[in-house]
Amino acid sequence: MDFSTSHGRVIPGQPPGPAEKVDGFTEPKDGQGAGPNLPIEDISPGYYGLPVLKTPVWRWEVWAYFFLGGLAAGSFVVASLARLFGDVDDRPIWRTGYLISLLAVLGCPPFLIKDLGRPARFLNMLRIFKPQSPMSLGVWGLLGFSGCALGQALISLRADVDVVEVGRPRRGSLSRGVAALGTVLGLFLGSYTGVLLSVTSVPLWSRSRLLGPTFLASALSSGTAAVSLGLLVSGQTTPKREAALDRFKLVTLIAEAIGLTLFLRETGRAARPLFSFQQMGRSFLLGAVGLGVGVPIFSRLLAGSSCRLVSGLSAVATLIGSLLLRRSIVEAGHWSAEDAEMTFWHTDRAKRGAR
Amino acid sequence: MPGLGTSFGRGGATTFQQDLINSDCILIMGSNMAEAHPIAFSWALRAKERGATLFHVDPHFSRTSALASAYLPIRSGSDIAFLGGLINHILTNERYFREYVVAYTNAANVVSADYRDTEDLAGLFSGYDPATRSYDSASWGYERQVGADGVALPVRDITLEHPRCVFQILRRHFARYTPEVVESICGTPKEQFLQVAEALAANSGRERTSAICYALGWTQHSKGAQTVRAAAILQLLLGNIGRPGGGILALRGHASIQGSTDVPTLYDLLGGYMPQPSALLPQQSLADYLATAAPHSGYWDNLPKFMVSFLRAWYGDAASADNDYCYDYVPKTVRDHSHLATTYEMVDGKIKGMLVLGQNPAGGSSHARLQREALARLDWLVVRDLYQTETAAFWTPAAGVDPATIATEVFFLPAAGPGEKAGTFTNTQRLLQWKEKAVDPPGDARSDAWFIHNLARRLKALYATSVEPRDRPIHALAWDYDRSEAEPDSQIADEPDVEQVLKEINGFTWPERCQLADVADLKADGSTACGSWIYCGVYPGEGMNRAASRVPDQYLSPDWGFAWPANRRTLYNRASADPAGRPWSERKKYVWWDPLQGRWTGLDVPDFPIALPPDQEGNPGASGMAALGGADPFIMRPDGKGWLFAPTGLLDGPLPTHYEPAESPVGNQLYRGQRSNPIARFYRQRRDNPLAGPGDDRYPIVLTTYRLTEHHVSGPMTRWLPWLSELQPELFVELSPELARERGIRHRDWLTIVSARGAIEARAMVTRRLRPFRIEDRTVHQVGLPFHWGYQGVATGSIANDLTHLVLEPNVGINEVKAIMVDVRPGRLRDQRLVQPSLHAGETTGPPIPSGQDAPDLNRRRNE
Amino acid sequence: MIEPLDRLLKSLEKAPPPTQKPAMGFFTDTTLCIGCKACEVACKEWNQLPSEGYTWTGNSYDNTGALGATTWRHVLFVEQVPESRQAPRWLLMSDVCKHCANAPCQEVCPTGAIIRTEFDSVYVQQDVCNGCGYCIAACPFGVIERNPLDGGAHKCTMCYDRLKIGEQPACAKVCPTQSIQFGDLRDLRQRARQRVTDLQSRGQDDAYLYGDDETILEGGLHAFFLLVDRPDVYNLPAEPKRPVANARPGYLASFVAATGFLLAGVYAFKRRG
Ligand SMILES: Nc1nc2c(c(=O)[nH]1)N[C@H]1C(S)=C(S)[C@@H](COP(=O)(O)OP(=O)(O)OC[C@H]3O[C@@H](n4cnc5c(=O)[nH]c(N)nc54)[C@H](O)[C@@H]3O)O[C@H]1N2
Ligand SMILES: Nc1nc2c(c(=O)[nH]1)N[C@H]1C(S)=C(S)[C@@H](COP(=O)(O)OP(=O)(O)OC[C@H]3O[C@@H](n4cnc5c(=O)[nH]c(N)nc54)[C@H](O)[C@@H]3O)O[C@H]1N2
Ligand code: SF4
Ligand code: SF4
Ligand code: SF4
Ligand code: SF4
Ligand code: SF4
Ligand SMILES: [Mo]
């Protein structure tokens, strides 16, 4: 479809030429006497400024769940890395990790249910398996992952008794298998929430394909941070353990930083709500970027990983940042959906590649 | 509708909605057709899709304008100037349909030498009596010449050259209505006006036809009937009456408002437009009545048959030739008993009680504050309605009054709604359609027929033993509408049989009660009974309810319902053939003379004596139909002609003339000395109906009132309904940005509208759909106000009619609510520091308005 | 022993699907709309939807604003009257769920509540929907909405109950001007294209169809419109993308990232100082 002919208004009976100045039809911003068809200086497209899209109904339950799910996934993945590729000395890492993962994943269903319009029908999610729908896939993924998290937590508790057997491959094969499966599911769990958001019509969420990887990075960094914080609190931190965690976390943080940058680049001006302090600017810039990425990276670069206080605070910052990342992206989606002008810009093919 | 009745013979739309698809050009003026008559408008739209041009001439750009081919702005109350301009254009450019005009209109008739036109008398016709503010129409008659047989016959000059022939009078009368004058009076740009004039001319004649649709924008003025007359003149000159795609479509209001004049609820008519006898006229016996009530040439010569059958229907066995068929029992009018005259009698304490069935005067009638005042002076009031209307609740705090101050005893009776009762609707094109009852009404709600029926039965029982002569009319009243068997699926036992009523209206033989099939079967000897002769044929035999038949076809649908008269869809359709009886053109073929069969035939039922050959000469001296010749299509006119000039029939002149409304921003540009209709009923002597004087700069803005699709009239049927109320929840006034800027009014804000009668508040809809007019080189602002709100219901708002006045059109007594003068100011009413003008000297009535310390009294200001 | 088992097995059996009918749809010709809102009211009446309150917006004659959980037909009013008052227009348009050929709401619905009926319309099964809200974020036209009263997502049903008994939808039935035309989608498309040609030959050069071809959502809309101004003037997105098109690239990018993270993790644990 080519709309260019209809851009200029054709006045019946007159040759279509340079169109008459079209009057705008917007909410009079200052209430200054603009009627339904008064010209306004800045002619904005649309219909009385009313949104094209419906505001998403997803609120704090959803971003809280996104965070918890990410945390569960991240801590599980880190724990499994330690379980599969670490040595005996890393046992506290995976034990702490699996515990955190179990606690976090147990926290998810209440939020997921609370967020529904008809919570009693939560189980209807399980009446079908619909890979086309990221939410359906996500629910099944979460279910599978929860099983792994529960299993692994139990196994690791039992494994507490026969420490000596840790090194013996045969005895640990079940545990290793579950760790591997859970890792795959965890990586899915950490990323699908971003994909879910991008499979919508909300400009902020759907312009870029990188919300999945970005959320995954954030999930892993928050999971790692939670594990190192757990070790720190329980006094099990050792330089060796910290070294692995720290290095992995740095990778995820840098990936998150790159992911966010690319995400913002692809999203272009639809990302405006993330920069406006009236909207989600504070949460995103100060929280998600500042606390979640900036503080940990810079504290690492400036203070190294030796100071426990610094790395503890940096872990806390990472966690808060990760939460605020989910919050700002989800909530900014509301602003984005309500901005009709953004919707028009987003759906104009000519401007599809635009920023 | 005397504008149409006087011109053509019958006071009804000359055509039907579906016929609009045959129009080549449609002028919608004085109607918001798309909003108030969406179904009828769909036919106009279909015509447009088939290539017709659709013009909408209106003060406000409405949803009708949005769909029209072109919209033309016009200042409220200036339509005669516009139409006069069209007439002048047609005449001066020789664009009229000459053959039609000569043969079918009274253009050739020579008018009495005593006649003086408004052009001669500076805005008055001859015969004006300033003392009584009325005309003696004697000088408007035709010049007559005594013929060979000693009968005085009208003089005709078919060359149309005689200086006193109607055609030449018309030319002179409208000569000054030039496009420039139209622009200066109406505010309509000259080019646009000429576009309409040319389109109408180009789309009329043998091959093409144009139609005109109008409604309240024309009629609710102090000169409404004359505006319709102007349209009639235009259509006669263009040869558009009686032909497919032509005609004048009066768009009537309530679902059966046509029915309520056919079988009238009016005080001055009996069934089928027979005048109500008057005590002030020599009509004290049946013979006198028959001699004076209608003309004797043309179809009205049958009046005795109609009237005697009518009396038989009312008084049954009690009526006989010896007692004048109980003619004495028929109530006689003694003065103006119209709604508004009655209101004043209530205000003045002369009327003690009132029954209100299906009306809401407290909101819907003009000068509504006075209406409520009138209700407050009654001893008792009965309201039968679907909802507790503003009228039923006029005494409540919602109405802004203290109940303790009201002495009226109010009874509210629940009424059944349309779906809860059977009966007929007669629509705008005279089509009777029967509807079945769907469900019983809830609770104690009952149909109006039930109420009247049982009221009559109880009254008859109450008076059964009375020997007072004055009670005899009640004894004599024939009342046999009881059901013979119980209504299936109904809990209501005493509902009357409304089919019985329809049968009686149709007419039957007496005493056998065999249904009549044709109005020609009516007799003047008491052997037939008929409630309204024009409906004869709707129920032609036992079990044959033609109003209930439903056979659709694509066009005329003759078996869908029944159209009076005699199921004719287009009236005067003999005019669709040339004088020789041949169709004017193949394209516009409709009814024609079939020489082989020796009768009229065609698509529709011929509106003409079926076997009267086209070449038969009329005998103007004879009585009855013999007066008419085979080329006289307007059979209800005594001379069979369409009346360009109306020697009788209208109180305010034989020709339409531009007058300003009773309240207007400018003087009469054509007749400086004669500002408004001289014989409109002003109630000038009354203090409770103050008018803004000429050029009163406290009320400089023209206001008109109109409808929105979303609501119905005064609102009770829609403002209680959430589905409709959410669509238009609040009263708003539409005004141009130019005016808003001048007054510092912002879109969406509250504003207050003040007239000499009262003040109300509304939300400001600032829109370019309204515009300022240039009238006589000055800017005149016009605002538009929907009038559907009141203090009852789920969506409430000010009552528009608190602003309007009581100035009545002289012929029909319609009130001028389409053009009044007001002022608008920003802000809510309560912040204005105004007190409502007093309706009575020395006292303030109506809802008290909080006023500041030094609130200027509008009354006082008026005296300044 | 056999009988209860039988019953159990029976209960697991699915009813046979209704036989497929020709795809039905709406062609809404805005050049015929008189803005009477009869469609809006008829829809509420037939579907017994509540009113949304009594707020006067001042947005021309539109006081209901948009489609939503309890407004399934909505009439828009766009005043285009220039200051000169030359060639004034008042665009009127009755909006409705587009019953998209590839319906984003249906594609993302995790419970299977949203189905395509035998008329190829998009229908929300109220007894299945759990109010997850995904469809709401997915719909590119802002049509479907969650009703806070019952928590379910609602929109036009294309009067499925009426179609079942051979009636046309309530809104189309009451439209006095045939602005809303309902019927076999193929006929409608043909009629609509003819209509555009006719209008253009009459000089209405700006008439075009919105949503009748594949450009929107890769399959077009089963409720499409004849418009005379840019889509945004009617609050319609010009060419919305199909949301599920984002899933594959999103998963892929996540997979790539995940692989990278795994490698980095292995490296971090294996290669410690
Ligand atoms: N939806 C709906 N339909 C209705 C009704 C309703 O209340 N609601 N009421 C029914 C009833 S009772 C009636 S009588 C009819 C009335 O039907 P209409 O007469 O068509 O309706 P109105 O809106 O009263 O006014 C008609 C138009 O006249 C214009 N007008 C005002 N003054 C003038 C003037 O001086 N000259 C000209 N040319 N135009 C003028 C107004 O701007 C308005 O557009 O509608 C019937 N139909
Ligand atoms: N300013 C201004 N004023 C006007 C007009 C205007 O254009 N402008 N128009 C005028 C016109 S044309 C008209 S027709 C009048 C209308 O004025 P009204 O007739 O006073 O107003 P309605 O609102 O139609 O009142 C009809 C009442 O009848 C009730 N009703 C409906 N059906 C039935 C029934 O079957 N039985 C009974 N018993 N009651 C029933 C309804 O609930 C409603 O309360 O208003 C006039 N007033
Ligand atoms: S409400 Fe009745 S009378 Fe009015 S347009 Fe509709 S069908 Fe006709
Ligand atoms: S318009 Fe929206 S609600 Fe309707 S089918 Fe398409 S996506 Fe679903
Ligand atoms: S809200 Fe209901 S219909 Fe919408 S996606 Fe969720 S389950 Fe499906
Ligand atoms: S098809 Fe039925 S449900 Fe859909 S808008 Fe029309 S009336 Fe409403
Ligand atoms: S019913 Fe038809 S004409 Fe009326 S608003 Fe709806 S689409 Fe427009
Ligand atoms: Mo009316």
PDB file of C-alpha atoms in Angstrom, chain A residues 133-304:
ATOM      1  CA  SER A 133       3.375 -18.118  21.876  1.00  0.00           C
ATOM      2  CA  PRO A 134       6.434 -17.169  23.941  1.00  0.00           C
ATOM      3  CA  MET A 135       4.236 -17.133  27.007  1.00  0.00           C
ATOM      4  CA  SER A 136       3.099 -20.695  26.471  1.00  0.00           C
ATOM      5  CA  LEU A 137       6.651 -21.782  25.797  1.00  0.00           C
ATOM      6  CA  GLY A 138       7.797 -19.807  28.816  1.00  0.00           C
ATOM      7  CA  VAL A 139       5.323 -21.427  31.143  1.00  0.00           C
ATOM      8  CA  TRP A 140       6.402 -24.894  30.079  1.00  0.00           C
ATOM      9  CA  GLY A 141      10.032 -23.812  30.288  1.00  0.00           C
ATOM     10  CA  LEU A 142       9.478 -22.478  33.762  1.00  0.00           C
ATOM     11  CA  LEU A 143       7.791 -25.693  34.771  1.00  0.00           C
ATOM     12  CA  GLY A 144      10.662 -27.779  33.483  1.00  0.00           C
ATOM     13  CA  PHE A 145      13.212 -25.501  35.004  1.00  0.00           C
ATOM     14  CA  SER A 146      11.436 -25.541  38.361  1.00  0.00           C
ATOM     15  CA  GLY A 147      11.718 -29.315  38.339  1.00  0.00           C
ATOM     16  CA  CYS A 148      15.432 -29.103  37.687  1.00  0.00           C
ATOM     17  CA  ALA A 149      15.907 -26.439  40.340  1.00  0.00           C
ATOM     18  CA  LEU A 150      14.024 -28.476  42.883  1.00  0.00           C
ATOM     19  CA  GLY A 151      15.846 -31.685  41.962  1.00  0.00           C
ATOM     20  CA  GLN A 152      19.223 -30.081  41.959  1.00  0.00           C
ATOM     21  CA  ALA A 153      18.602 -28.383  45.289  1.00  0.00           C
ATOM     22  CA  LEU A 154      17.609 -31.725  46.818  1.00  0.00           C
ATOM     23  CA  ILE A 155      20.535 -33.546  45.294  1.00  0.00           C
ATOM     24  CA  SER A 156      22.932 -30.926  46.476  1.00  0.00           C
ATOM     25  CA  LEU A 157      21.538 -31.157  49.990  1.00  0.00           C
ATOM     26  CA  ARG A 158      22.007 -34.904  49.987  1.00  0.00           C
ATOM     27  CA  ALA A 159      25.423 -34.448  48.466  1.00  0.00           C
ATOM     28  CA  ASP A 160      26.218 -32.493  51.561  1.00  0.00           C
ATOM     29  CA  VAL A 161      26.552 -35.803  53.421  1.00  0.00           C
ATOM     30  CA  ASP A 162      28.944 -37.647  51.139  1.00  0.00           C
ATOM     31  CA  VAL A 163      31.375 -34.936  50.311  1.00  0.00           C
ATOM     32  CA  VAL A 164      34.034 -37.402  49.447  1.00  0.00           C
ATOM     33  CA  GLU A 165      32.114 -38.783  46.565  1.00  0.00           C
ATOM     34  CA  VAL A 166      32.091 -35.519  44.754  1.00  0.00           C
ATOM     35  CA  GLY A 167      35.031 -36.284  42.685  1.00  0.00           C
ATOM     36  CA  ARG A 168      33.682 -39.588  41.522  1.00  0.00           C
ATOM     37  CA  PRO A 169      32.032 -39.172  38.191  1.00  0.00           C
ATOM     38  CA  ARG A 170      29.660 -42.114  38.217  1.00  0.00           C
ATOM     39  CA  ARG A 171      27.917 -41.234  41.439  1.00  0.00           C
ATOM     40  CA  GLY A 172      27.227 -37.713  40.252  1.00  0.00           C
ATOM     41  CA  SER A 173      25.820 -38.480  36.848  1.00  0.00           C
ATOM     42  CA  LEU A 174      22.197 -37.780  37.753  1.00  0.00           C
ATOM     43  CA  SER A 175      23.171 -34.526  39.317  1.00  0.00           C
ATOM     44  CA  ARG A 176      25.238 -33.597  36.327  1.00  0.00           C
ATOM     45  CA  GLY A 177      22.481 -34.521  33.919  1.00  0.00           C
ATOM     46  CA  VAL A 178      19.955 -32.374  35.774  1.00  0.00           C
ATOM     47  CA  ALA A 179      22.493 -29.578  35.918  1.00  0.00           C
ATOM     48  CA  ALA A 180      22.986 -29.711  32.187  1.00  0.00           C
ATOM     49  CA  LEU A 181      19.263 -29.846  31.431  1.00  0.00           C
ATOM     50  CA  GLY A 182      18.536 -27.111  33.922  1.00  0.00           C
ATOM     51  CA  THR A 183      21.226 -24.969  32.400  1.00  0.00           C
ATOM     52  CA  VAL A 184      19.627 -25.200  28.998  1.00  0.00           C
ATOM     53  CA  LEU A 185      16.212 -24.431  30.476  1.00  0.00           C
ATOM     54  CA  GLY A 186      17.706 -21.712  32.621  1.00  0.00           C
ATOM     55  CA  LEU A 187      19.265 -20.019  29.650  1.00  0.00           C
ATOM     56  CA  PHE A 188      15.833 -20.139  28.039  1.00  0.00           C
ATOM     57  CA  LEU A 189      14.139 -18.848  31.180  1.00  0.00           C
ATOM     58  CA  GLY A 190      16.582 -15.979  31.431  1.00  0.00           C
ATOM     59  CA  SER A 191      15.998 -14.858  27.864  1.00  0.00           C
ATOM     60  CA  TYR A 192      12.422 -15.739  26.891  1.00  0.00           C
ATOM     61  CA  THR A 193      10.950 -12.880  28.898  1.00  0.00           C
ATOM     62  CA  GLY A 194      12.719 -10.470  26.596  1.00  0.00           C
ATOM     63  CA  VAL A 195      11.506 -12.348  23.549  1.00  0.00           C
ATOM     64  CA  LEU A 196       7.997 -12.313  25.022  1.00  0.00           C
ATOM     65  CA  LEU A 197       8.039  -8.546  25.245  1.00  0.00           C
ATOM     66  CA  SER A 198       9.349  -8.222  21.728  1.00  0.00           C
ATOM     67  CA  VAL A 199       6.516 -10.358  20.388  1.00  0.00           C
ATOM     68  CA  THR A 200       4.024  -7.520  20.897  1.00  0.00           C
ATOM     69  CA  SER A 201       3.062  -4.378  19.080  1.00  0.00           C
ATOM     70  CA  VAL A 202       4.492  -2.018  21.643  1.00  0.00           C
ATOM     71  CA  PRO A 203       7.094   0.066  19.811  1.00  0.00           C
ATOM     72  CA  LEU A 204       9.606   0.123  22.665  1.00  0.00           C
ATOM     73  CA  TRP A 205       9.536  -3.612  23.073  1.00  0.00           C
ATOM     74  CA  SER A 206       9.212  -4.790  19.540  1.00  0.00           C
ATOM     75  CA  ARG A 207      11.622  -2.776  17.426  1.00  0.00           C
ATOM     76  CA  SER A 208      14.721  -4.616  18.592  1.00  0.00           C
ATOM     77  CA  ARG A 209      15.409  -8.362  18.733  1.00  0.00           C
ATOM     78  CA  LEU A 210      17.986  -7.950  21.449  1.00  0.00           C
ATOM     79  CA  LEU A 211      15.767  -7.794  24.472  1.00  0.00           C
ATOM     80  CA  GLY A 212      16.169 -11.565  24.906  1.00  0.00           C
ATOM     81  CA  PRO A 213      19.982 -11.608  25.036  1.00  0.00           C
ATOM     82  CA  THR A 214      20.013  -8.444  27.123  1.00  0.00           C
ATOM     83  CA  PHE A 215      17.658  -9.911  29.670  1.00  0.00           C
ATOM     84  CA  LEU A 216      19.730 -13.085  29.637  1.00  0.00           C
ATOM     85  CA  ALA A 217      22.880 -11.144  30.389  1.00  0.00           C
ATOM     86  CA  SER A 218      21.101  -9.387  33.191  1.00  0.00           C
ATOM     87  CA  ALA A 219      19.765 -12.688  34.498  1.00  0.00           C
ATOM     88  CA  LEU A 220      23.234 -14.162  34.578  1.00  0.00           C
ATOM     89  CA  SER A 221      24.825 -11.118  36.157  1.00  0.00           C
ATOM     90  CA  SER A 222      22.141 -10.968  38.838  1.00  0.00           C
ATOM     91  CA  GLY A 223      22.437 -14.701  39.449  1.00  0.00           C
ATOM     92  CA  THR A 224      26.195 -14.495  39.769  1.00  0.00           C
ATOM     93  CA  ALA A 225      25.925 -11.476  42.003  1.00  0.00           C
ATOM     94  CA  ALA A 226      23.425 -13.277  44.205  1.00  0.00           C
ATOM     95  CA  VAL A 227      25.731 -16.292  44.527  1.00  0.00           C
ATOM     96  CA  SER A 228      28.760 -14.248  45.423  1.00  0.00           C
ATOM     97  CA  LEU A 229      26.667 -12.267  47.869  1.00  0.00           C
ATOM     98  CA  GLY A 230      25.456 -15.556  49.349  1.00  0.00           C
ATOM     99  CA  LEU A 231      29.005 -16.778  49.751  1.00  0.00           C
ATOM    100  CA  LEU A 232      30.021 -13.518  51.282  1.00  0.00           C
ATOM    101  CA  VAL A 233      27.213 -13.539  53.790  1.00  0.00           C
ATOM    102  CA  SER A 234      27.815 -17.163  54.745  1.00  0.00           C
ATOM    103  CA  GLY A 235      31.545 -16.518  54.994  1.00  0.00           C
ATOM    104  CA  GLN A 236      32.446 -19.000  52.303  1.00  0.00           C
ATOM    105  CA  THR A 237      34.109 -16.552  49.984  1.00  0.00           C
ATOM    106  CA  THR A 238      37.567 -17.454  48.910  1.00  0.00           C
ATOM    107  CA  PRO A 239      39.710 -15.645  46.360  1.00  0.00           C
ATOM    108  CA  LYS A 240      39.630 -18.666  44.128  1.00  0.00           C
ATOM    109  CA  ARG A 241      35.877 -19.001  44.147  1.00  0.00           C
ATOM    110  CA  GLU A 242      35.484 -15.270  43.803  1.00  0.00           C
ATOM    111  CA  ALA A 243      37.841 -15.195  40.883  1.00  0.00           C
ATOM    112  CA  ALA A 244      35.645 -17.450  38.761  1.00  0.00           C
ATOM    113  CA  LEU A 245      32.459 -15.726  39.721  1.00  0.00           C
ATOM    114  CA  ASP A 246      33.949 -12.326  39.261  1.00  0.00           C
ATOM    115  CA  ARG A 247      35.263 -13.086  35.832  1.00  0.00           C
ATOM    116  CA  PHE A 248      31.992 -14.583  34.694  1.00  0.00           C
ATOM    117  CA  LYS A 249      30.056 -11.677  36.092  1.00  0.00           C
ATOM    118  CA  LEU A 250      32.257  -9.210  34.301  1.00  0.00           C
ATOM    119  CA  VAL A 251      31.573 -10.960  31.025  1.00  0.00           C
ATOM    120  CA  THR A 252      27.820 -10.856  31.613  1.00  0.00           C
ATOM    121  CA  LEU A 253      27.946  -7.207  32.671  1.00  0.00           C
ATOM    122  CA  ILE A 254      29.853  -6.201  29.591  1.00  0.00           C
ATOM    123  CA  ALA A 255      27.462  -8.266  27.493  1.00  0.00           C
ATOM    124  CA  GLU A 256      24.564  -6.519  29.192  1.00  0.00           C
ATOM    125  CA  ALA A 257      26.123  -3.159  28.456  1.00  0.00           C
ATOM    126  CA  ILE A 258      26.617  -4.072  24.827  1.00  0.00           C
ATOM    127  CA  GLY A 259      23.128  -5.571  24.649  1.00  0.00           C
ATOM    128  CA  LEU A 260      21.542  -2.444  26.067  1.00  0.00           C
ATOM    129  CA  THR A 261      23.473  -0.214  23.722  1.00  0.00           C
ATOM    130  CA  LEU A 262      22.459  -2.216  20.698  1.00  0.00           C
ATOM    131  CA  PHE A 263      18.903  -2.485  21.973  1.00  0.00           C
ATOM    132  CA  LEU A 264      18.648   1.285  22.339  1.00  0.00           C
ATOM    133  CA  ARG A 265      20.207   1.809  18.936  1.00  0.00           C
ATOM    134  CA  GLU A 266      17.714  -0.505  17.270  1.00  0.00           C
ATOM    135  CA  THR A 267      14.790   0.853  19.167  1.00  0.00           C
ATOM    136  CA  GLY A 268      15.668   4.380  18.199  1.00  0.00           C
ATOM    137  CA  ARG A 269      13.347   7.109  19.264  1.00  0.00           C
ATOM    138  CA  ALA A 270      10.827   4.609  20.559  1.00  0.00           C
ATOM    139  CA  ALA A 271      13.161   4.273  23.539  1.00  0.00           C
ATOM    140  CA  ARG A 272      12.274   7.799  24.600  1.00  0.00           C
ATOM    141  CA  PRO A 273      10.354   6.765  27.700  1.00  0.00           C
ATOM    142  CA  LEU A 274      13.596   5.241  29.009  1.00  0.00           C
ATOM    143  CA  PHE A 275      15.269   8.612  28.888  1.00  0.00           C
ATOM    144  CA  SER A 276      12.531  10.867  30.128  1.00  0.00           C
ATOM    145  CA  PHE A 277      12.744  11.558  33.834  1.00  0.00           C
ATOM    146  CA  GLN A 278       8.969  12.052  33.873  1.00  0.00           C
ATOM    147  CA  GLN A 279       8.628   8.511  32.644  1.00  0.00           C
ATOM    148  CA  MET A 280      11.087   5.668  33.261  1.00  0.00           C
ATOM    149  CA  GLY A 281      14.300   7.683  32.943  1.00  0.00           C
ATOM    150  CA  ARG A 282      15.261   7.522  36.589  1.00  0.00           C
ATOM    151  CA  SER A 283      14.617   3.843  36.904  1.00  0.00           C
ATOM    152  CA  PHE A 284      16.401   3.019  33.701  1.00  0.00           C
ATOM    153  CA  LEU A 285      19.334   5.410  33.627  1.00  0.00           C
ATOM    154  CA  LEU A 286      20.149   5.520  37.298  1.00  0.00           C
ATOM    155  CA  GLY A 287      18.901   2.077  38.226  1.00  0.00           C
ATOM    156  CA  ALA A 288      19.267  -0.362  35.379  1.00  0.00           C
ATOM    157  CA  VAL A 289      22.249   1.254  33.729  1.00  0.00           C
ATOM    158  CA  GLY A 290      23.887   3.040  36.633  1.00  0.00           C
ATOM    159  CA  LEU A 291      23.470   0.533  39.425  1.00  0.00           C
ATOM    160  CA  GLY A 292      23.061  -2.556  37.310  1.00  0.00           C
ATOM    161  CA  VAL A 293      25.932  -2.105  34.902  1.00  0.00           C
ATOM    162  CA  GLY A 294      27.924   1.022  35.634  1.00  0.00           C
ATOM    163  CA  VAL A 295      28.615   0.571  39.327  1.00  0.00           C
ATOM    164  CA  PRO A 296      29.706  -3.098  39.142  1.00  0.00           C
ATOM    165  CA  ILE A 297      31.908  -2.603  36.105  1.00  0.00           C
ATOM    166  CA  PHE A 298      33.571   0.531  37.373  1.00  0.00           C
ATOM    167  CA  SER A 299      34.009  -0.737  40.905  1.00  0.00           C
ATOM    168  CA  ARG A 300      35.615  -3.829  39.426  1.00  0.00           C
ATOM    169  CA  LEU A 301      37.898  -1.787  37.222  1.00  0.00           C
ATOM    170  CA  LEU A 302      38.758   0.713  39.916  1.00  0.00           C
ATOM    171  CA  ALA A 303      38.821  -1.395  43.063  1.00  0.00           C
ATOM    172  CA  GLY A 304      39.533  -4.859  41.690  1.00  0.00           C
TER     173      GLY A 304
END
